[in-house]
PDB file of C-alpha atoms in Angstrom:
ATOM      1  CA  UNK A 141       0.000   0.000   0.000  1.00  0.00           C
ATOM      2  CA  UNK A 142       1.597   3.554  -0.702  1.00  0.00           C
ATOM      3  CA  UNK A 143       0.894   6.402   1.325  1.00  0.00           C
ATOM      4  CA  UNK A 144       0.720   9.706   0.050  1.00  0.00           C
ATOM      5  CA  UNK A 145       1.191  13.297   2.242  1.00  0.00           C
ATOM      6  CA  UNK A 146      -0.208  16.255   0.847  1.00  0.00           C
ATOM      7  CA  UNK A 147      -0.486  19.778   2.802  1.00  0.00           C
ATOM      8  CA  UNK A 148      -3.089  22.384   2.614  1.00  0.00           C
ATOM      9  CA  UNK A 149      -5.608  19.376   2.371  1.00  0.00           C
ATOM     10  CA  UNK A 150      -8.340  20.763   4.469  1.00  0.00           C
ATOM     11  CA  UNK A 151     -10.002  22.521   1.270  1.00  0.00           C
ATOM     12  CA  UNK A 152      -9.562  23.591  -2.506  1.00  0.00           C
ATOM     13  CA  UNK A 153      -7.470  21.369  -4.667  1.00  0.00           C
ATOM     14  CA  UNK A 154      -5.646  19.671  -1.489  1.00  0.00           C
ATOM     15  CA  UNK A 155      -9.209  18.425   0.068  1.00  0.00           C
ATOM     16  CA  UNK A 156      -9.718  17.181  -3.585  1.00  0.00           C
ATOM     17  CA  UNK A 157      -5.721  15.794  -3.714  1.00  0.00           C
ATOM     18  CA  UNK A 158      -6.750  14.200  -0.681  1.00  0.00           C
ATOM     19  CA  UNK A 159      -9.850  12.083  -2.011  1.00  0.00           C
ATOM     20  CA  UNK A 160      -9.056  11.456  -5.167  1.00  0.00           C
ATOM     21  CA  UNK A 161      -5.978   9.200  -3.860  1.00  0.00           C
ATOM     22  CA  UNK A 162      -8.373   7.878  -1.444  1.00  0.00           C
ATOM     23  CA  UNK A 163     -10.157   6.494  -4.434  1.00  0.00           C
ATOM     24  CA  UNK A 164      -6.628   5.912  -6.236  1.00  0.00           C
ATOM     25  CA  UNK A 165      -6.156   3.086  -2.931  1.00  0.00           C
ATOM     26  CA  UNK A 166      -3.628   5.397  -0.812  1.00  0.00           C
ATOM     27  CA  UNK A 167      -3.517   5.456   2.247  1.00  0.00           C
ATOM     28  CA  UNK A 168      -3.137   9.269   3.546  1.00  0.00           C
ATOM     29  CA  UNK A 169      -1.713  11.294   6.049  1.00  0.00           C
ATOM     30  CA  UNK A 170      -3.318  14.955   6.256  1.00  0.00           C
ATOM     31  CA  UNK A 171      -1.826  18.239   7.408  1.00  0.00           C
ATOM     32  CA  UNK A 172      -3.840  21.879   7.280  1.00  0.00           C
ATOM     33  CA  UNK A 173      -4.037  24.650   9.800  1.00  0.00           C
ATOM     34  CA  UNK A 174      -7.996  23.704  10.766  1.00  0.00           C
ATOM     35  CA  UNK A 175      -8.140  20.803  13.011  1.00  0.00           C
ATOM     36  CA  UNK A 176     -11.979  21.371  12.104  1.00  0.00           C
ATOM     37  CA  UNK A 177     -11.547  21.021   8.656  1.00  0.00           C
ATOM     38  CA  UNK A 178      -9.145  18.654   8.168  1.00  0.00           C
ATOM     39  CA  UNK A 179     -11.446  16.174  10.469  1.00  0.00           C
ATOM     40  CA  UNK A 180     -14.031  16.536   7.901  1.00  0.00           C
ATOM     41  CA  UNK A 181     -11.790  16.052   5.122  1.00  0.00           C
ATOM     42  CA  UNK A 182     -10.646  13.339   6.376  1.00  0.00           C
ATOM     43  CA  UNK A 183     -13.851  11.323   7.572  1.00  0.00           C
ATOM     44  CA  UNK A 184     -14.526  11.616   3.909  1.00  0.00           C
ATOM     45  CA  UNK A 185     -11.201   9.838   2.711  1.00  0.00           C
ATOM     46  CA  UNK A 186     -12.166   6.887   5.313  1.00  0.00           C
ATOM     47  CA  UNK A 187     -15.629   6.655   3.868  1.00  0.00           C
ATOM     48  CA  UNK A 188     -13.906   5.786   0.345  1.00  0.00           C
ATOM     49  CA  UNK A 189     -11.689   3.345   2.359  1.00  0.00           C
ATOM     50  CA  UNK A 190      -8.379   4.828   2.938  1.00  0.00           C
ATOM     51  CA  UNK A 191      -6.319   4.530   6.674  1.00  0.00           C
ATOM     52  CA  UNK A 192      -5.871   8.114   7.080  1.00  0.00           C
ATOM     53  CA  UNK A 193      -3.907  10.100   9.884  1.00  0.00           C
ATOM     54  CA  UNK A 194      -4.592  14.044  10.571  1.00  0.00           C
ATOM     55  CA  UNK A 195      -2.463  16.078  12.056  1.00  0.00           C
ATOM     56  CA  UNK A 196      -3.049  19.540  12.438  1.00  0.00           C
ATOM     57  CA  UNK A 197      -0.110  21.184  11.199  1.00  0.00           C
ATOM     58  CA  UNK A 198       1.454  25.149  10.499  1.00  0.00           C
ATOM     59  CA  UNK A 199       3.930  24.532   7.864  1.00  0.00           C
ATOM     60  CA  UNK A 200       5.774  27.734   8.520  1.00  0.00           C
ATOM     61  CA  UNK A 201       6.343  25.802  11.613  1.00  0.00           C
ATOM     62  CA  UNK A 202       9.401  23.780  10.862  1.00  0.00           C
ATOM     63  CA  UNK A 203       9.112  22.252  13.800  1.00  0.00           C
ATOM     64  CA  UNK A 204       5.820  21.245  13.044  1.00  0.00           C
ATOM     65  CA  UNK A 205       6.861  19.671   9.851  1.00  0.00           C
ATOM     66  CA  UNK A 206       9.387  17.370  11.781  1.00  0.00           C
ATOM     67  CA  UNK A 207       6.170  16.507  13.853  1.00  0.00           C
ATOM     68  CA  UNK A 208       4.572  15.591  11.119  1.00  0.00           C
ATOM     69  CA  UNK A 209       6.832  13.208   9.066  1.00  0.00           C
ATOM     70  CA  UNK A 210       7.515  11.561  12.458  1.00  0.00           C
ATOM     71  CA  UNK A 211       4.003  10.735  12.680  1.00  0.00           C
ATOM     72  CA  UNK A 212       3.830   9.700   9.343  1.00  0.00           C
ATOM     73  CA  UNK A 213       6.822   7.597   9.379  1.00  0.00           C
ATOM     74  CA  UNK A 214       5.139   6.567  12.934  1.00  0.00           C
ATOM     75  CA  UNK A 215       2.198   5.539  11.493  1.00  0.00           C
ATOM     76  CA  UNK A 216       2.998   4.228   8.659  1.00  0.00           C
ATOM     77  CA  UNK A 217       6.454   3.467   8.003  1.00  0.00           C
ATOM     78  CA  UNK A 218       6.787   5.174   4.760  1.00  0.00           C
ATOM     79  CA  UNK A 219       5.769   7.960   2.569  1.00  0.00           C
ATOM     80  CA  UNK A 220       5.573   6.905  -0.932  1.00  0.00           C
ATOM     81  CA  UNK A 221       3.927  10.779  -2.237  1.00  0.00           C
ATOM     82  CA  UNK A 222       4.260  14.293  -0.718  1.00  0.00           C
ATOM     83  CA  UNK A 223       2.210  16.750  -2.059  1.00  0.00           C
ATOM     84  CA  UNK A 224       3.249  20.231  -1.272  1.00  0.00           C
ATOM     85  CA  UNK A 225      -0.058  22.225  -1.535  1.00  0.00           C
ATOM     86  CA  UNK A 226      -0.322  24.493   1.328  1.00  0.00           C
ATOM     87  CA  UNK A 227      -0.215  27.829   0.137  1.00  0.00           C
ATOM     88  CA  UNK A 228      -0.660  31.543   0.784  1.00  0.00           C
ATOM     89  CA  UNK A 229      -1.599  34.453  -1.288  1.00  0.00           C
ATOM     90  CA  UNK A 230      -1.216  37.557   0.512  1.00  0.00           C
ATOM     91  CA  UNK A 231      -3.582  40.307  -0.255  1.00  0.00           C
ATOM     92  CA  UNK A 232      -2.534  42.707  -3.489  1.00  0.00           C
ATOM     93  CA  UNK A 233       0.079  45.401  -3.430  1.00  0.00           C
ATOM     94  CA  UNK A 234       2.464  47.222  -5.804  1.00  0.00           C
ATOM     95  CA  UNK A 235       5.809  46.406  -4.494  1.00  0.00           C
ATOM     96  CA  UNK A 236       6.754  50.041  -2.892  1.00  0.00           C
ATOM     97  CA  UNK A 237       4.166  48.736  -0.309  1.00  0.00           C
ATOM     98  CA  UNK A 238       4.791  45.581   0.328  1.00  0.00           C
ATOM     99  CA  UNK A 239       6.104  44.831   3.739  1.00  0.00           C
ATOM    100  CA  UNK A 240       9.098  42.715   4.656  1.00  0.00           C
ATOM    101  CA  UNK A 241       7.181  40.941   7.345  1.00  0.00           C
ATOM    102  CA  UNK A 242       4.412  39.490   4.127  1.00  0.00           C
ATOM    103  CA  UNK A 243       7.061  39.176   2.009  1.00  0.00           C
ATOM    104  CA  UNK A 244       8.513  36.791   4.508  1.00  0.00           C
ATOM    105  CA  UNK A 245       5.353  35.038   5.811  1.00  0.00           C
ATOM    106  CA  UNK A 246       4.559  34.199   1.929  1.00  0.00           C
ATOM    107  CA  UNK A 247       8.163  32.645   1.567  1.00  0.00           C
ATOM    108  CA  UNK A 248       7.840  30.934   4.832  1.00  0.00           C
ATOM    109  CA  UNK A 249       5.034  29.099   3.114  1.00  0.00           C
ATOM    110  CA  UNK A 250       4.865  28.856  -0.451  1.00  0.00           C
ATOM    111  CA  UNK A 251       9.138  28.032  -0.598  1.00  0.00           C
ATOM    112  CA  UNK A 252      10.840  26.896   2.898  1.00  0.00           C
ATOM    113  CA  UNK A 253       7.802  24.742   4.094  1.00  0.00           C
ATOM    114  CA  UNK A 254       7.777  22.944   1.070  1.00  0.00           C
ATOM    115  CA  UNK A 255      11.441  22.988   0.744  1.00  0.00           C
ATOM    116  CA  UNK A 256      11.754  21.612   3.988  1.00  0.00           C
ATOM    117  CA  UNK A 257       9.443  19.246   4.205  1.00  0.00           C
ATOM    118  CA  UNK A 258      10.189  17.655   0.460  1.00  0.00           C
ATOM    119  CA  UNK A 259      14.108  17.004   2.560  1.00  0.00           C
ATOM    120  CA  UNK A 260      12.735  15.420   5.581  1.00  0.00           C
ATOM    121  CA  UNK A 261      10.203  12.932   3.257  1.00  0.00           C
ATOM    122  CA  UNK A 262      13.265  12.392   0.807  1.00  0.00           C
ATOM    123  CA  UNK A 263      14.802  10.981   3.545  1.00  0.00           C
ATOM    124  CA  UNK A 264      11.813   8.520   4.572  1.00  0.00           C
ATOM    125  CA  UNK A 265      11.725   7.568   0.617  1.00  0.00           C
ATOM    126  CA  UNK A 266      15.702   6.858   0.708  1.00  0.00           C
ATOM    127  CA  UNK A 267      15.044   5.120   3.885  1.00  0.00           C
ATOM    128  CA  UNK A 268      12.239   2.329   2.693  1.00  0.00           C
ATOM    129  CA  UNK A 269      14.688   1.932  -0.865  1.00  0.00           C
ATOM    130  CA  UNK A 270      11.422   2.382  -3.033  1.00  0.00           C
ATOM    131  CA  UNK A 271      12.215   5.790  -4.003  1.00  0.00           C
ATOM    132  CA  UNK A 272       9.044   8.166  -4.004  1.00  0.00           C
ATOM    133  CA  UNK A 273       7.144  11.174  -5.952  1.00  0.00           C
ATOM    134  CA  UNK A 274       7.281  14.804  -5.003  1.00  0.00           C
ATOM    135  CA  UNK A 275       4.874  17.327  -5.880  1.00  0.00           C
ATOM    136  CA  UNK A 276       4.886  20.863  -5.334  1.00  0.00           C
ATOM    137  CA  UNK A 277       2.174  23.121  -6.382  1.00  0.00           C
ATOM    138  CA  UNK A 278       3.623  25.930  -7.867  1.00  0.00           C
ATOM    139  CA  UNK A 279       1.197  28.373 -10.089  1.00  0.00           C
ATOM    140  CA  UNK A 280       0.786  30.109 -13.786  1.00  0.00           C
ATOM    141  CA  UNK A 281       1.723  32.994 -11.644  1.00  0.00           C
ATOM    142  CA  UNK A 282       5.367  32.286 -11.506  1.00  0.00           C
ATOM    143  CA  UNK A 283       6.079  32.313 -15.109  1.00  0.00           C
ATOM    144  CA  UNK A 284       4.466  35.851 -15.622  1.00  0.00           C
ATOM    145  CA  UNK A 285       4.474  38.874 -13.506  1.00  0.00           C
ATOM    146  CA  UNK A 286       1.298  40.485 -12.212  1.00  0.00           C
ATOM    147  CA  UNK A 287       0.503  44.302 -10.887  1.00  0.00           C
ATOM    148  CA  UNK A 288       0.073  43.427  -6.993  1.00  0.00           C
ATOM    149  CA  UNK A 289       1.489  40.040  -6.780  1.00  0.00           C
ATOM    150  CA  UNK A 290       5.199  40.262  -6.739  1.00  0.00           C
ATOM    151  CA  UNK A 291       5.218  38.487  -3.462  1.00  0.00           C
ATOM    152  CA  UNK A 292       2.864  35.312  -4.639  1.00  0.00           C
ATOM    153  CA  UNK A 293       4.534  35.608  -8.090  1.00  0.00           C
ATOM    154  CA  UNK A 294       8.030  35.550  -6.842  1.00  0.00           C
ATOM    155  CA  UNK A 295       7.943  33.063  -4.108  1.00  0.00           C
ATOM    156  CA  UNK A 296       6.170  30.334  -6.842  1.00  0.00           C
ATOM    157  CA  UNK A 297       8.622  30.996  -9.454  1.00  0.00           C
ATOM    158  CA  UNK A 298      11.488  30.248  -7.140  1.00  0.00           C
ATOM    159  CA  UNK A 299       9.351  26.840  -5.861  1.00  0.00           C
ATOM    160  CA  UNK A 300       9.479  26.304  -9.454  1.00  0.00           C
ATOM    161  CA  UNK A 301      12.917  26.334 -10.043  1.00  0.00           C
ATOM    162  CA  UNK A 302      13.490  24.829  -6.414  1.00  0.00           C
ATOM    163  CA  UNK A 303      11.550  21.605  -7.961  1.00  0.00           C
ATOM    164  CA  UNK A 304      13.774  21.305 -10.836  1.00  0.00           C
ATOM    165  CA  UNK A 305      16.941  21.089  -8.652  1.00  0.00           C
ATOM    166  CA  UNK A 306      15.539  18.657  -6.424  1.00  0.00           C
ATOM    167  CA  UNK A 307      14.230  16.493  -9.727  1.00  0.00           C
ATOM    168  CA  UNK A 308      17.778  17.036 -10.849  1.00  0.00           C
ATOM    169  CA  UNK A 309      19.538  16.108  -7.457  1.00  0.00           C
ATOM    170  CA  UNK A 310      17.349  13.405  -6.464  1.00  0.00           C
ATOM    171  CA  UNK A 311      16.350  11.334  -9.451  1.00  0.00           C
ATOM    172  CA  UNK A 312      19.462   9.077  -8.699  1.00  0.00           C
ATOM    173  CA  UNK A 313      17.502   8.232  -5.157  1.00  0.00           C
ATOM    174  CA  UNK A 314      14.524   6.920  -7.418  1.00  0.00           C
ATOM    175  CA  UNK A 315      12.672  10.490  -7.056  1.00  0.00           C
ATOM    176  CA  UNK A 316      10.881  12.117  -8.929  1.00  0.00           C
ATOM    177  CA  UNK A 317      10.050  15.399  -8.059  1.00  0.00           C
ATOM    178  CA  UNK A 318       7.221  17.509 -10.420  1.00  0.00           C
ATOM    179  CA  UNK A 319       5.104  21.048 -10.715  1.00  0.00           C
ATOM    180  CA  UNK A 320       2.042  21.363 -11.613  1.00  0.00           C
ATOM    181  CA  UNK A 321       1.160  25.051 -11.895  1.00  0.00           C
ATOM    182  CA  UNK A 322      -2.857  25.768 -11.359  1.00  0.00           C
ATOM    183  CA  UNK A 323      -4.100  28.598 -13.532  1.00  0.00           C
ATOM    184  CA  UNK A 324      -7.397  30.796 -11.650  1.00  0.00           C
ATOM    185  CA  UNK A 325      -9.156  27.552 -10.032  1.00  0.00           C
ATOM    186  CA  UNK A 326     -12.235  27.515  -8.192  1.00  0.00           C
ATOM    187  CA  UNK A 327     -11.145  27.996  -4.675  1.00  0.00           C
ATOM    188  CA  UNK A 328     -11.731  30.180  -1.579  1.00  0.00           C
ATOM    189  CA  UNK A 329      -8.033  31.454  -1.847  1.00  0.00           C
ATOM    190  CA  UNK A 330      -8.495  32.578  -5.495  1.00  0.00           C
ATOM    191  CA  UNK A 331     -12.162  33.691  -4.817  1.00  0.00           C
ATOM    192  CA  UNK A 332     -11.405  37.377  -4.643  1.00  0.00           C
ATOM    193  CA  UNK A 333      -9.256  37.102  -8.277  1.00  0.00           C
ATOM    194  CA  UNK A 334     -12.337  35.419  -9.794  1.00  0.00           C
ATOM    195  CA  UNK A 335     -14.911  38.054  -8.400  1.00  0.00           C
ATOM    196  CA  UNK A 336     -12.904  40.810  -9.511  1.00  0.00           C
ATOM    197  CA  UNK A 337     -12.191  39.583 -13.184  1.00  0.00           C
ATOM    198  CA  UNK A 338     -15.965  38.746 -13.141  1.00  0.00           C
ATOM    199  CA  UNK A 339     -16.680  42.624 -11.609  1.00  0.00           C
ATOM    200  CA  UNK A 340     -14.707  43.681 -14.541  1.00  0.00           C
ATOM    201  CA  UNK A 341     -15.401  41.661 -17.387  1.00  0.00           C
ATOM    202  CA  UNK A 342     -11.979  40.145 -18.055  1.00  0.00           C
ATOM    203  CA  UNK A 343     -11.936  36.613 -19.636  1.00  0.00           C
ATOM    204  CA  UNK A 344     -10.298  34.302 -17.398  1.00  0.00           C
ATOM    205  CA  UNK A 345      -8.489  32.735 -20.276  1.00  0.00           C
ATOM    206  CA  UNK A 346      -9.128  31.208 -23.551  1.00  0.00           C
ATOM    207  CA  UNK A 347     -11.855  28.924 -22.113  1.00  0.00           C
ATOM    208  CA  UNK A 348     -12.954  31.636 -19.943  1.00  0.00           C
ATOM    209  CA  UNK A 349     -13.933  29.669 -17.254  1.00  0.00           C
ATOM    210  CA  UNK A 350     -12.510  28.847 -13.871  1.00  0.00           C
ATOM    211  CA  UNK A 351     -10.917  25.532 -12.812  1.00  0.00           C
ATOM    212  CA  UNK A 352     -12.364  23.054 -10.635  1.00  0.00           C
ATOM    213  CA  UNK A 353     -10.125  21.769  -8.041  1.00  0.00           C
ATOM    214  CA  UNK A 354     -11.150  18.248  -8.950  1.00  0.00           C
ATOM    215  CA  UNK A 355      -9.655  18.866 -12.184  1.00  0.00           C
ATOM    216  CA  UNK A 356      -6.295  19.512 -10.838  1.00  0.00           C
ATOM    217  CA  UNK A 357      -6.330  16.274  -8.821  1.00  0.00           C
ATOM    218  CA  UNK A 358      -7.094  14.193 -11.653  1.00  0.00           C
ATOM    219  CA  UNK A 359      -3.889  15.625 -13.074  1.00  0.00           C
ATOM    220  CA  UNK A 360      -2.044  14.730  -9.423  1.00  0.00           C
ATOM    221  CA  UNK A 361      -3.409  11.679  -9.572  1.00  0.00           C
ATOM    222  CA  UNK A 362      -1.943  10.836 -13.158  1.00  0.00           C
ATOM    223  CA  UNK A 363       1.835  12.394 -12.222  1.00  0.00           C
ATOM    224  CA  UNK A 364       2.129  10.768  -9.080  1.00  0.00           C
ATOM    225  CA  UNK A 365       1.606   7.633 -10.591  1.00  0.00           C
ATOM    226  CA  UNK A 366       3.509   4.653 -12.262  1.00  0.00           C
ATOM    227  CA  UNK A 367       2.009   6.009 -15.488  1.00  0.00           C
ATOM    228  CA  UNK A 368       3.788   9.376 -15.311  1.00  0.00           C
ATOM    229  CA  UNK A 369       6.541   7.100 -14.530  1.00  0.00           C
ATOM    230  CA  UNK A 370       9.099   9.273 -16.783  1.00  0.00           C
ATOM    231  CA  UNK A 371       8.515  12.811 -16.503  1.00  0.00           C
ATOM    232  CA  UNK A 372      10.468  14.623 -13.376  1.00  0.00           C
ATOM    233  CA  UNK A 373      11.150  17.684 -13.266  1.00  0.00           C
ATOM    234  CA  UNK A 374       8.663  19.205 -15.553  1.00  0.00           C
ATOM    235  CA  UNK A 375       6.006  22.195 -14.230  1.00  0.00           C
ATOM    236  CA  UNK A 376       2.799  20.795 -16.038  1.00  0.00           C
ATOM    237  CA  UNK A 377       0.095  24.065 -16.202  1.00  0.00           C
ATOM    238  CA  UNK A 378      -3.293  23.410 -15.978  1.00  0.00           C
ATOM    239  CA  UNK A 379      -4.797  26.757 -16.959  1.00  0.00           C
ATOM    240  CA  UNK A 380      -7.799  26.743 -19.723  1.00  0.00           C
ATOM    241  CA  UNK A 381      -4.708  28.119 -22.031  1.00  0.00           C
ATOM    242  CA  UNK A 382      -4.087  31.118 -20.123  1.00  0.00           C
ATOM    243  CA  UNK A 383      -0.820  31.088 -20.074  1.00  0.00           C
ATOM    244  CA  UNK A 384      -0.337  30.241 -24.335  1.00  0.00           C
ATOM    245  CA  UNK A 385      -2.614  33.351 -23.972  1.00  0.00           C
ATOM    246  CA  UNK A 386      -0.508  36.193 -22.061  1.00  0.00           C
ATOM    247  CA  UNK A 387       0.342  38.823 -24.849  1.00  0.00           C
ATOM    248  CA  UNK A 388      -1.549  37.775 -27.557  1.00  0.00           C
ATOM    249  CA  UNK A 389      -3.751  40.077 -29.691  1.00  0.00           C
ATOM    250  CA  UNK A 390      -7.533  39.346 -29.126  1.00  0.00           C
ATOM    251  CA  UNK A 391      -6.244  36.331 -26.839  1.00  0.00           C
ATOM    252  CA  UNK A 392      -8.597  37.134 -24.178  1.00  0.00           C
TER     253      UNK A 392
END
């Protein structure tokens, strides 16, 4: 049986990483800042039959995050699949206004958590021999700059590159490490994004439509897999074509 971590999982694409490997046959272990909602979350994964540990968990913690792979390793022994979803997007501002203390809270979690964490879990993978899958949810946002996001936009390019190294570094322990960068998704975090493009009439992309978070974890489900068993190191968008889109006449 594998076991798969992922972050963030107590909503929005990691509540739907979360029970789409339940239905995959992982076994899971669960972190999020809500104990609340990462009980709920996970009383659904056990109602689709998957053993599945919560533990409450601030990844700018790091602390925390040694909690946590202890208890997973405690638990079960092994982590097969980290998922590094947990995310923050702090509220828009041009860059003369940014503070250092947001600028550092956003790096805390979008970059060292899942930096971090990916290095403790490497060394449970090395540990069990089997090697393992790491993947860290970067975003469309890192590969083109936005007015008010240099924070969010900054810290996920450099996950971004951060994911190649380790694919590059770590694919002779048997891991593979991958991005997948969401484009505007359905999700409480990007709610205010959507409302205002909506407010304003601005097509979301090619599509023009939102994501679903489901959508993105039928895409995690495929990667993490023995199917995707050759691709590492690659940041796979998932977008509705917005990014093929950015700068093109009559695009959008």
């Amino acid at each position: 049986m594998t076991v798969a971590l992922v972050t963030g999982a107590g909503r929005g694409i990691g509540e739907a990483c979360a029970l789409r490997f339940a239905r995959d046959g992982h076994d899971l272990v669960l972190a999020a800042r809500s104990a609340p909602s990462l009980a709920q979350v996970a009383e659904k994964a056990r109602a689709l039959g998957a053993r599945t540990l919560a533990v409450p968990t601030d990844v700018s913690d790091l602390a925390a995050l040694d909690a946590l792979v202890s208890a997973a390793a405690t638990e079960f022994g092994r982590v097969d699949v980290l998922v590094n979803n947990a995310g923050m997007l702090p509220t828009a501002a041009r860059v003369e206004h940014v503070t250092a203390e947001v600028f550092r809270a956003a790096l805390d979690v979008n970059l060292i958590a899942p930096w971090y964490l990916a290095a403790r879990v490497r060394d449970v993978m090395v540990s069990t021999g089997d090697g393992g899958v790491v993947l860290n949810m970067t975003s469309t946002a890192a590969i083109y700059p936005s007015v008010g996001f240099a924070v969010y936009n900054s810290s996920k390019a450099a996950l971004s590159m951060l994911t190649r190294t380790m694919a590059l570094e770590w694919a002779r322990d048997g891991i593979r490490v991958i991005g997948v960068a969401p484009g505007k998704v359905d999700t409480e975090m990007v709610a205010p994004i959507l409302e205002y493009s909506a407010k304003r009439g601005v097509r979301l992309n090619p599509m023009n439509r939102s994501g679903q978070p489901e959508e993105v974890a039928e895409l995690v489900s495929f990667l993490v897999s023995d199917r995707a068993a050759f691709i590492t190191g690659s940041i796979v968008t998932i977008d509705g074509g917005e990014v093929v889109s950015t700068g093109a006449d009559g695009a959008r």
